[in-house]
Coordinates of C-alpha atoms and ligand atoms in Angstrom, one line a residue:
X1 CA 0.0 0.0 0.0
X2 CA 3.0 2.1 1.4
X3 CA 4.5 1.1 -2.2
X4 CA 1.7 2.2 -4.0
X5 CA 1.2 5.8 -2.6
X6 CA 4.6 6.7 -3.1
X7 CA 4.4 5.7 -7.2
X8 CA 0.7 7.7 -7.1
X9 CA 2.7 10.9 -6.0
X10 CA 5.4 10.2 -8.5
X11 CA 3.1 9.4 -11.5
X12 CA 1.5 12.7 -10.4
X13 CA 4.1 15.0 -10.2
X14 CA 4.6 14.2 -14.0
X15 CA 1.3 13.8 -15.1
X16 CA 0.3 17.5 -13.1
X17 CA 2.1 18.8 -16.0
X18 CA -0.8 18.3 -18.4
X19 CA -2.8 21.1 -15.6
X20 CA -1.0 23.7 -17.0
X21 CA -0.5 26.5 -14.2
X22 CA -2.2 29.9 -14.4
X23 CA 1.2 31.6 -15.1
X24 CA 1.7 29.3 -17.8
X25 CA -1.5 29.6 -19.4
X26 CA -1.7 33.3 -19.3
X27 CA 1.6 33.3 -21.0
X28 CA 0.6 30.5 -23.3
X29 CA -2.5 33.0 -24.3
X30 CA -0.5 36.2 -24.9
X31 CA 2.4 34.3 -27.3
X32 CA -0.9 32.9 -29.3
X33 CA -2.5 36.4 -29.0
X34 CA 0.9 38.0 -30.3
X35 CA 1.2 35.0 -33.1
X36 CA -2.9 36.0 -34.1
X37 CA -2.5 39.4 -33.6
X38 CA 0.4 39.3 -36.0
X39 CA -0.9 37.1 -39.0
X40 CA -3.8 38.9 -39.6
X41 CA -2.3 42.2 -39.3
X42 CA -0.5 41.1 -42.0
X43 CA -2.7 38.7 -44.2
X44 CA -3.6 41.5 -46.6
X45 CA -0.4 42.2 -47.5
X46 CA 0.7 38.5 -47.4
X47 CA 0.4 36.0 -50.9
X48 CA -3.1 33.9 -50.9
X49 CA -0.8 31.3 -52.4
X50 CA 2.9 29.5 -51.8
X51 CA 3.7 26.4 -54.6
X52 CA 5.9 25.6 -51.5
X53 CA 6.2 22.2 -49.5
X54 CA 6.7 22.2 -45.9
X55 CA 9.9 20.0 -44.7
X56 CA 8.2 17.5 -43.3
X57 CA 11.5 16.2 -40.8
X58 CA 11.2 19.6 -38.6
X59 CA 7.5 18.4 -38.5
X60 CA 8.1 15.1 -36.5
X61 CA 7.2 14.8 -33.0
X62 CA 10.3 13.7 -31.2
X63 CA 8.3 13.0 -27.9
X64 CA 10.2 15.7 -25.9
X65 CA 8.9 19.0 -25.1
X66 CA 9.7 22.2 -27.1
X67 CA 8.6 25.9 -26.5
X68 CA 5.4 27.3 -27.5
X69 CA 7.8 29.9 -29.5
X70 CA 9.4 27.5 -31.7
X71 CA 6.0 25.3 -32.2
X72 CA 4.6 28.7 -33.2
X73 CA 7.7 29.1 -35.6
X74 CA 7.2 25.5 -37.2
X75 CA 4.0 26.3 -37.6
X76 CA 4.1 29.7 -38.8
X77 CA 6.8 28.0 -41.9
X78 CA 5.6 25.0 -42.5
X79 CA 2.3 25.6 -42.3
X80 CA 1.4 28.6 -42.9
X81 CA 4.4 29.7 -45.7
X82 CA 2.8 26.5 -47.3
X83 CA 0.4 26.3 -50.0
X84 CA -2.9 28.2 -50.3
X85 CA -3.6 30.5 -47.5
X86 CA -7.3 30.0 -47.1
X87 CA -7.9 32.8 -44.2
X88 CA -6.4 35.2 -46.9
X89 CA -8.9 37.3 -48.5
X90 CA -6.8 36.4 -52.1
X91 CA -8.5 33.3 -51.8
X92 CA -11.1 33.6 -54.6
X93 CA -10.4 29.7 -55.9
X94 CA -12.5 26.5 -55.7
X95 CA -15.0 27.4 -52.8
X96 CA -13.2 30.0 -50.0
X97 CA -13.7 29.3 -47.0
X98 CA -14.0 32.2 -44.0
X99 CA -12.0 31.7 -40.4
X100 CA -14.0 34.6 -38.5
X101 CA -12.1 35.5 -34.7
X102 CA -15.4 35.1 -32.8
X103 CA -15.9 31.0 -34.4
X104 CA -12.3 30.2 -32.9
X105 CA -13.2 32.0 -29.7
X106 CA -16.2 29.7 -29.2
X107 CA -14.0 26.6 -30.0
X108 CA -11.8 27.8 -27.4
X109 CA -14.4 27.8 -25.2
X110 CA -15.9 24.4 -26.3
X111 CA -12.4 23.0 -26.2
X112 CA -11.7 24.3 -22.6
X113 CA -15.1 23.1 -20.9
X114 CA -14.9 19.7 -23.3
X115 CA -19.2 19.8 -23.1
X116 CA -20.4 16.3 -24.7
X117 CA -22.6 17.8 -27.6
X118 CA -23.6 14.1 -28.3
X119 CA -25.9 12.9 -26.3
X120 CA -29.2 15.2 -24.3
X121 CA -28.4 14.1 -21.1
X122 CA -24.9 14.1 -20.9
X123 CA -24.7 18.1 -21.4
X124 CA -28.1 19.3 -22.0
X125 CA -27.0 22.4 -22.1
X126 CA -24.6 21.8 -25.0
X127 CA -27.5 19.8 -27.1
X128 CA -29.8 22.5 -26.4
X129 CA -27.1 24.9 -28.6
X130 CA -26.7 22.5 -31.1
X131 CA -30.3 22.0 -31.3
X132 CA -30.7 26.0 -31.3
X133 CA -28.2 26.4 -34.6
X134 CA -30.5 23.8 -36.4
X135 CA -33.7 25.8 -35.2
X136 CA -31.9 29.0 -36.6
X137 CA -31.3 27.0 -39.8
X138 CA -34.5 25.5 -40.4
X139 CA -36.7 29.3 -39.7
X140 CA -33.9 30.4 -42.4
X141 CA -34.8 27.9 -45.1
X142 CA -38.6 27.9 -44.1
X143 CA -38.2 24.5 -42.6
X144 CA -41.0 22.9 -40.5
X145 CA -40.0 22.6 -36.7
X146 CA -40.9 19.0 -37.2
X147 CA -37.2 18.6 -39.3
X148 CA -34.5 17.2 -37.9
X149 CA -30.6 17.9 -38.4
X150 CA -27.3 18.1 -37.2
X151 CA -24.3 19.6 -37.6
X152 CA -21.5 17.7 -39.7
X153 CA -18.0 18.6 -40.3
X154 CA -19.1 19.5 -43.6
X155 CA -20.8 19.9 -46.5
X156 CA -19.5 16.0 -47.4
X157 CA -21.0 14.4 -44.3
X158 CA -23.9 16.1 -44.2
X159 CA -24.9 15.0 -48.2
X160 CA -23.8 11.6 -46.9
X161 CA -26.6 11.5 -43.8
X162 CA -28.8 12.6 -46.2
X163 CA -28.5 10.7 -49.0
X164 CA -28.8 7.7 -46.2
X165 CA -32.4 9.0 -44.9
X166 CA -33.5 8.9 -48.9
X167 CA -32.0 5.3 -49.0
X168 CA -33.7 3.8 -46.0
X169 CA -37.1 6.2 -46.6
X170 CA -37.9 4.0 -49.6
X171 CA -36.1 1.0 -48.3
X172 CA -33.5 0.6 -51.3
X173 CA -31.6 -2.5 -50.4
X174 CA -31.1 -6.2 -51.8
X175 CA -32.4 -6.6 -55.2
X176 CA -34.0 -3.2 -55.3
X177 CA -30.4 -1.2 -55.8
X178 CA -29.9 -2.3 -59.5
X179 CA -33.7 -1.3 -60.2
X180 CA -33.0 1.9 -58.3
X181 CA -32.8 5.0 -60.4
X182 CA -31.1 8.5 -59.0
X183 CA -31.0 11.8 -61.2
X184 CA -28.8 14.3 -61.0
X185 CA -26.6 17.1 -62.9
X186 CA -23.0 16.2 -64.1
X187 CA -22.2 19.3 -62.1
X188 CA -23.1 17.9 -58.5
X189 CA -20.0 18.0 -56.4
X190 CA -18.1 14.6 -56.6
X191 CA -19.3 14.4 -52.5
X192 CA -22.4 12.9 -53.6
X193 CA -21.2 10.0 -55.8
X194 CA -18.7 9.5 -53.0
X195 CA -21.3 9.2 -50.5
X196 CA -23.6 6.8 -52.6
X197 CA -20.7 4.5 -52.8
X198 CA -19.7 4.9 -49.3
X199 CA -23.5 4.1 -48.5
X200 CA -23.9 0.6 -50.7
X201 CA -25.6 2.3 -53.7
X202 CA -22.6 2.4 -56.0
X203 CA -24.9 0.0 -58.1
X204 CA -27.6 2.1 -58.7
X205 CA -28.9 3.4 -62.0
X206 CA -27.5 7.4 -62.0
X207 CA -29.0 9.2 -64.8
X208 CA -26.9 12.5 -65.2
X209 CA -29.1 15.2 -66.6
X210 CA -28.9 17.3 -69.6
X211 CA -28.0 20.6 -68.7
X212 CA -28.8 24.4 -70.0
X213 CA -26.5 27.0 -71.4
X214 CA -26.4 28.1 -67.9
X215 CA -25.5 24.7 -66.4
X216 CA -28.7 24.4 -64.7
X217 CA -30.9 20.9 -64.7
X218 CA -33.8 21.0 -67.4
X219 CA -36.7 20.5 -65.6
X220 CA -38.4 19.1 -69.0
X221 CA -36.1 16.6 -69.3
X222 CA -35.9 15.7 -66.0
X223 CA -39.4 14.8 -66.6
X224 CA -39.2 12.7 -69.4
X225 CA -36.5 10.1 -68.3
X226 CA -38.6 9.6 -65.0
X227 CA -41.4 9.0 -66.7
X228 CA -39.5 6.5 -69.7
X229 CA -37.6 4.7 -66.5
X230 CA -40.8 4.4 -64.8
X231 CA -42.8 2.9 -67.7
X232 CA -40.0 0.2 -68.1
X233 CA -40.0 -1.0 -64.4
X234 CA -37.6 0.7 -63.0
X235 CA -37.5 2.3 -59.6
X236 CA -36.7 5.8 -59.9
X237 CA -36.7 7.3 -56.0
X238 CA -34.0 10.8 -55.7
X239 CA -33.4 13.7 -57.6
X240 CA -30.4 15.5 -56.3
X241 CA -30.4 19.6 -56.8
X242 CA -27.5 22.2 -56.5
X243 CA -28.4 25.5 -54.8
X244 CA -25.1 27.2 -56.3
X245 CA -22.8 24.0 -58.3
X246 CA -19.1 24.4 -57.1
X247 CA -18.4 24.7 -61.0
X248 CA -19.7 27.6 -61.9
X249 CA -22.1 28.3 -58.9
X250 CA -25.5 27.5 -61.0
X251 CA -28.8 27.2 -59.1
X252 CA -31.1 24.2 -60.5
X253 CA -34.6 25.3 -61.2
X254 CA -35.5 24.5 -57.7
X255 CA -39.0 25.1 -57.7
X256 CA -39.9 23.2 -61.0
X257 CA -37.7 20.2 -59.7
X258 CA -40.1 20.1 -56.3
X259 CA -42.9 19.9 -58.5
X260 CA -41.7 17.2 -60.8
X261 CA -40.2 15.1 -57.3
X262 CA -43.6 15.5 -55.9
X263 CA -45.8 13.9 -59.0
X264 CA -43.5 11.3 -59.2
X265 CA -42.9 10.8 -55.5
X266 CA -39.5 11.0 -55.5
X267 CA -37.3 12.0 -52.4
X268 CA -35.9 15.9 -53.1
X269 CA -32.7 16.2 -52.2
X270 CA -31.0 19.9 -52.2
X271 CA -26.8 21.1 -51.8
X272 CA -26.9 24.4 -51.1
X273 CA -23.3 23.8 -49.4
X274 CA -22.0 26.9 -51.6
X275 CA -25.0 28.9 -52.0
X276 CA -27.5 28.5 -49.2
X277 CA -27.3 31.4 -47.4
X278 CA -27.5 33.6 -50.4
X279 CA -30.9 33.4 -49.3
X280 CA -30.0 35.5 -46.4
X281 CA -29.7 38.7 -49.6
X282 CA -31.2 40.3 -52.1
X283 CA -30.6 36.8 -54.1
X284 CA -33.0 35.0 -52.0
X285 CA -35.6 34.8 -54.9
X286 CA -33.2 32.6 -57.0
X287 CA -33.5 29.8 -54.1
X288 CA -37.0 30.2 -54.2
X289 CA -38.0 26.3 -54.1
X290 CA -35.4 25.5 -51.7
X291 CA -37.9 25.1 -48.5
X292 CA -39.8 22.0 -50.5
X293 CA -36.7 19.5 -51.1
X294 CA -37.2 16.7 -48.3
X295 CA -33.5 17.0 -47.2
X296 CA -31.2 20.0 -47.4
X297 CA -27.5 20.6 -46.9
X298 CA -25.3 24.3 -45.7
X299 CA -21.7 24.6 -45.6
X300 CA -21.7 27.3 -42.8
X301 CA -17.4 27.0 -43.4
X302 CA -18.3 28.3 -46.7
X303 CA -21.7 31.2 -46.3
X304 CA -21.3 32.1 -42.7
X305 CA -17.3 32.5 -43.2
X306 CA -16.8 29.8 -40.0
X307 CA -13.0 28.0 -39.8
X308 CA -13.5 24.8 -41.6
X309 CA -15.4 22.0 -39.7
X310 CA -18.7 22.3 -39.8
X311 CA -21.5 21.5 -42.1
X312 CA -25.0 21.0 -41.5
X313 CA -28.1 18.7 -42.9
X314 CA -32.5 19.2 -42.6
X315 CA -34.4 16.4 -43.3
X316 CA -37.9 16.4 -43.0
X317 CA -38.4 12.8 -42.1
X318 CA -37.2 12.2 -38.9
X319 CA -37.9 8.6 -39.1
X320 CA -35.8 8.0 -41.8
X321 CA -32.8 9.6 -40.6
X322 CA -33.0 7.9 -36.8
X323 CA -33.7 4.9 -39.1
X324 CA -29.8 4.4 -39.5
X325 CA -28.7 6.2 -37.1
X326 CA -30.4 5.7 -33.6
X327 CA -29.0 2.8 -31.9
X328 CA -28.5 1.8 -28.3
X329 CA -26.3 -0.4 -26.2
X330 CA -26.3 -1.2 -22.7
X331 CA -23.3 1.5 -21.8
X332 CA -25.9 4.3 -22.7
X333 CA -28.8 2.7 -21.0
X334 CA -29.0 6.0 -18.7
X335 CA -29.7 8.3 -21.5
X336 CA -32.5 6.3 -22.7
X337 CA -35.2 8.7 -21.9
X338 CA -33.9 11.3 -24.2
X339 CA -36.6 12.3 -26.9
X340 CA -34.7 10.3 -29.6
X341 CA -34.7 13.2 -32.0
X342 CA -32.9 15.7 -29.4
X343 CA -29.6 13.6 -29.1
X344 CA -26.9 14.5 -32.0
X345 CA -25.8 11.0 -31.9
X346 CA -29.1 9.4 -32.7
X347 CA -29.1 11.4 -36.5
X348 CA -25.4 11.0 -37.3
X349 CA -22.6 8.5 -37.8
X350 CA -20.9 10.2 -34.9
X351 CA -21.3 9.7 -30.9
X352 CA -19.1 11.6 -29.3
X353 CA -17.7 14.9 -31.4
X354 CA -16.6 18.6 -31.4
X355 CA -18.7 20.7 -29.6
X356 CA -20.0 22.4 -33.1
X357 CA -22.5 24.3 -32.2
X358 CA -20.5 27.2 -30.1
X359 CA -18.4 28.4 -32.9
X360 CA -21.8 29.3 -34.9
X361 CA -23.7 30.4 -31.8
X362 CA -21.5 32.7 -30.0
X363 CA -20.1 34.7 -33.6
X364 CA -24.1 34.6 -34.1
X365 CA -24.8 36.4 -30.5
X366 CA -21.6 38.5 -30.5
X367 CA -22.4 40.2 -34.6
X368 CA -25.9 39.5 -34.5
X369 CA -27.2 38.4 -38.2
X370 CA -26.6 42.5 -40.1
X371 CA -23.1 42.0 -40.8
X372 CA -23.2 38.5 -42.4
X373 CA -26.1 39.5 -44.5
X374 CA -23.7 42.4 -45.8
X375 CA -20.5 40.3 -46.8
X376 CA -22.9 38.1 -48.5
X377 CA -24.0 41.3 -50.2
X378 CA -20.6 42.5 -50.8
X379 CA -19.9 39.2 -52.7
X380 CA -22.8 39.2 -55.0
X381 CA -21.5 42.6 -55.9
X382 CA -18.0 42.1 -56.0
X383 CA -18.3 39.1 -58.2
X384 CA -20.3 41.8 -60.7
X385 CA -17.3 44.4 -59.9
X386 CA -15.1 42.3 -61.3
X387 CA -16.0 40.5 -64.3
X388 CA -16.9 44.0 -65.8
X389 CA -13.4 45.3 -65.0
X390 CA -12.1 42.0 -66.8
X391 CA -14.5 42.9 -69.9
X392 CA -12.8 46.2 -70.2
X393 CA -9.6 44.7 -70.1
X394 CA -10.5 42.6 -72.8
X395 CA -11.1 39.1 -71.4
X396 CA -14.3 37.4 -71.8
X397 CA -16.8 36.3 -68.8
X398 CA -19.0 33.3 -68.7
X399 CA -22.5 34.3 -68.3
X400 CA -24.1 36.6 -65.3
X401 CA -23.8 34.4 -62.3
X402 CA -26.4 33.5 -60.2
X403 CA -24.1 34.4 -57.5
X404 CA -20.6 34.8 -56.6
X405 CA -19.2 32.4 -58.7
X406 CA -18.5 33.3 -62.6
X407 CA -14.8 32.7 -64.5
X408 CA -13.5 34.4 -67.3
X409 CA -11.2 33.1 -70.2
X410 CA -8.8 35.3 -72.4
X411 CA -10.5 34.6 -76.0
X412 CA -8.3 34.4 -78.6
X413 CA -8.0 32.6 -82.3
X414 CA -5.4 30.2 -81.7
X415 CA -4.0 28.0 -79.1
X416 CA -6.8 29.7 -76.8
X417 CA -6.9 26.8 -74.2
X418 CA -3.3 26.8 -73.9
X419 CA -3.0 30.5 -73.4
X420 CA -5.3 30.2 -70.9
X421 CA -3.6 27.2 -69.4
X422 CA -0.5 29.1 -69.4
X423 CA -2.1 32.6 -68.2
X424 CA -3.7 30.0 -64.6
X425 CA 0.0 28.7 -64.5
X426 CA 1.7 32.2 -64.3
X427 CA -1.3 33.2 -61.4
X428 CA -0.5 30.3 -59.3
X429 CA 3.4 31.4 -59.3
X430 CA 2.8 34.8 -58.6
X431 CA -0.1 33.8 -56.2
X432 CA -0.6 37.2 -55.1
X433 CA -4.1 36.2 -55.4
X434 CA -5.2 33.0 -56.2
X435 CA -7.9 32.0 -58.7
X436 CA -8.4 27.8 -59.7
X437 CA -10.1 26.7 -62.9
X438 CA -12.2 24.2 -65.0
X439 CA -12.7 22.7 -68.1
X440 CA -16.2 24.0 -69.3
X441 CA -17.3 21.9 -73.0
X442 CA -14.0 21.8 -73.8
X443 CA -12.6 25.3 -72.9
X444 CA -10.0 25.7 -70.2
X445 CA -11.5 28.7 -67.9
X446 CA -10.5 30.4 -64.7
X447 CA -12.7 30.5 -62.0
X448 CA -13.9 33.1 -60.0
X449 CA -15.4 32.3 -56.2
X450 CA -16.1 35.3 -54.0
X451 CA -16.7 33.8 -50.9
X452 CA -14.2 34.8 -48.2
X453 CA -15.3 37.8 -45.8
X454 CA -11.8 39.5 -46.2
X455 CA -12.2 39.8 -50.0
X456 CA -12.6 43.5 -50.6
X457 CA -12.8 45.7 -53.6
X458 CA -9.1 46.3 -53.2
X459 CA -8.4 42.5 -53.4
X460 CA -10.0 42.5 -56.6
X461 CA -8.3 45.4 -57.8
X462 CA -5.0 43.5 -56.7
X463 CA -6.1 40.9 -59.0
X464 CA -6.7 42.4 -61.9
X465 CA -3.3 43.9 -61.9
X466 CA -1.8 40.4 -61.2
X467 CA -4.0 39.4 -64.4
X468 CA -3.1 41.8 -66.7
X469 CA 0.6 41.4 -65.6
X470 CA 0.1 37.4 -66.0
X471 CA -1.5 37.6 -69.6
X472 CA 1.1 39.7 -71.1
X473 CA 3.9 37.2 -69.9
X474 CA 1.8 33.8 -71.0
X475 CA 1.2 35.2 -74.5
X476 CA 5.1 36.6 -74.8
X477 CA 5.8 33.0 -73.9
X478 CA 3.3 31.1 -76.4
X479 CA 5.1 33.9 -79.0
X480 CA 1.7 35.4 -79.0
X481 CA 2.4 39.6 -80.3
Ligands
LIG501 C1 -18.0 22.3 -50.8 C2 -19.1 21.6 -51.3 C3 -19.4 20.3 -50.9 C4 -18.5 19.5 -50.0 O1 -18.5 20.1 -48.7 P1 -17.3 19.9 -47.7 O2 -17.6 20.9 -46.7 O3 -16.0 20.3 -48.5 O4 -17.2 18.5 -47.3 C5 -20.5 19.7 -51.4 N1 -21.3 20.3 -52.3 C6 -21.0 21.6 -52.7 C7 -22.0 22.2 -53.7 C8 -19.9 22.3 -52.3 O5 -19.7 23.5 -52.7

């Protein structure tokens, strides 16, 4: 016994460590403060892009302690010197993300207190945020309070609970998957075939709808095939919308697609991970529609500018979503007298997780709603901004966006895709600002996504000069005048 106290005391004068003192955690918080302070003091001036590596040996965790100072300097080279700097408001690529102050303060609160947002009666207090975000969500989208959701990590996980409540809603399993018939745009992100495959339906009949000069689903045709696949005995049961594509951030007629799913009683699936909460704007007609899809997925890491890690799913049948996910075992027997639909874990793949909710709630109560509704604003109009500045400087634009995603290609008679190839090449070295692109029908174009809230006119006016600059190198290269 003797023996045994005296290792106690010895195991915890090492393991006390992990209770860092207050001394050391109020000088732990002023080097980070510093370190934060610093970066985004300096992020408009900084490149949104680095075709740099990090060197992965100073990386490796030797097991023996180091300074906060020189973790901060590892990280500050290796990571953040590397690659595409998506808090950078010169990230106008693929789909920005945001990384607001407030979001990270309500992680560090989530973190600190380590509430268990999984289960009701573990931390009902923590549920009941989670549970209040979803609320929030479903009066924005004009959702019943009968819906159910949950917070994700993202926009990926979310389509994939989803696409699972659709699945087990009309029971497609056994020898019904190869009968099974899905529709959807050859523009839906790549999540969504991912997620069918992850969830057994790789076998299913996919029918990828013909598109519009705008790369929106036509709702006639739509029609048609379910009616043809119908006729011969097949099973048609989803129709998958985009509420902004990642492409070229097209809306699907949303409203004439909830019409069509509804004669043919077919589950109405919407991702609005890009654009949903363009219906926070003046935009919010185009998303008219949006409210009668049975399930619906938001990316607030893209449209409410949160740090990546969190996505979020409605679905209107509760049943169908508890239908895979609610399961109990003996070692949660005392949370059984949760109303099922109240615990997190009952409507996700997840039990325990990150404390999600907080780092929407608390930016939510700290801004209030005005100034998200204005950055969203400020992107619709920036995208505008700048594809008429690229038309006076001669470059062409694809057509007017639905919202703030467009691209732009420098038109000309001969090796046009390989001047534009070369024109994205020269961008991505320079990477004052960075910009991604696409293949649209054959023609190599540069993208255009306004997303992040520190993209400003002055970004945009950045870019253009890094453009113009860019073009006149690619065509001296491709011998071009
Ligand atoms: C970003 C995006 C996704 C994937 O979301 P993640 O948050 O990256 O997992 C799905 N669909 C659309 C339309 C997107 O823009």
């Amino acid at each position: 016994m003797e023996k045994q106290i005296q290792h106690l005391q010895a195991l915890a004068k090492k393991s006390d460590q992990l209770e860092v003192t207050e001394e050391e955690r109020t000088n732990y918080l002023a080097q980070i403060k510093d370190f934060t302070n610093k970066y985004i003091q300096e992020l408009p001036e900084l490149k949104a892009y680095l075709q740099r590596w990090p060197d992965k040996e100073k990386l490796k965790i030797t097991g023996q302690p180091q300074s906060l100072s020189s973790a901060l300097q590892l990280f500050r080279e290796e990571v953040n010197e590397t690659g595409l700097r998506a808090a950078s408001g010169g990230h106008v690529g693929y789909i920005p993300g945001g990384g607001i102050y407030t979001a990270a303060l309500g992680d560090f609160l989530a973190a600190i207190s380590n509430e268990y947002a999984g289960v009701a009666y573990a931390s009902p207090g923590a549920v009941a945020i989670e549970n209040e975000v979803l609320n929030w969500l479903k009066s924005t989208f004009h959702y019943p309070s009968t819906a159910v959701g949950n917070l994700t990590s993202g926009g990926s996980m979310a389509n994939l609970i989803a696409l699972t409540a659709a699945r087990d809603a009309y029971e497609v399993k056994n020898e019904k998957i190869p009968k099974s018939v899905i529709y959807l745009s050859s523009q839906a992100h790549h999540c969504i075939q991912k997620a069918l495959r992850i969830i057994g339906l790789g076998d299913v009949i996919v029918r990828l709808l013909p598109l519009d000069e705008k790369y929106r689903i036509i709702p006639e045709k739509l029609s048609e095939l379910v009616e043809k696949d119908a006729e011969e005995g097949l099973l048609p049961f989803l129709v998958i919308a985009s509420a902004g594509t990642t492409d070229v951030g097209a809306i699907d007629p949303l409203n004439e697609i909830a019409t069509i799913a509804k004669r043919f009683n077919l589950w109405f699936h919407i991702d609005a991970a890009y654009g949903g909460f363009f219906i926070l704007t003046s935009a919010k007609n185009r998303l008219t529609g949006i409210e009668k899809a049975d399930s619906l997925v938001v990316d607030p890491h893209k449209g409410m500018f949160l740090p990546y890690g969190i996505g979020a799913v409605l679905v209107k049948n509760a049943q169908a979503v508890l239908a895979s996910n609610n399961y109990s075992a003996n070692y949660m027997q005392d949370s059984i007298d949760d109303e099922l639909t109240e615990s997190p874990a009952n409507l996700s793949p997840e039990l325990t997780k990150h404390f999600r909710g907080m780092r929407i709630w608390l930016p939510l109560q700290l801004h209030g709603i005005e100034p998200f509704v204005a950055c969203l604003e400020e992107k619709l109009l920036l995208v505008d901004y700048f594809r008429k500045r690229l038309v006076e400087n001669g470059f062409s634009v694809g057509p007017e966006p639905d919202l703030s995603v467009s691209y732009f290609w420098f038109a000309c008679e001969h090796d046009e895709n390989a001047l534009n190839k070369k024109l994205m090449d020269l961008i991505h070295e320079d990477g004052r600002v960075f910009f991604s692109s696409t293949l649209l029908d054959g023609r190599f174009v540069i993208r255009i996504a306004i997303l992040s809230f520190r993209t400003k006119k002055e970004t945009m006016d950045k870019a253009l000069e890094m453009i113009i600059e860019c073009l006149a190198m690619a065509k001296k290269s491709l011998g071009l005048q």
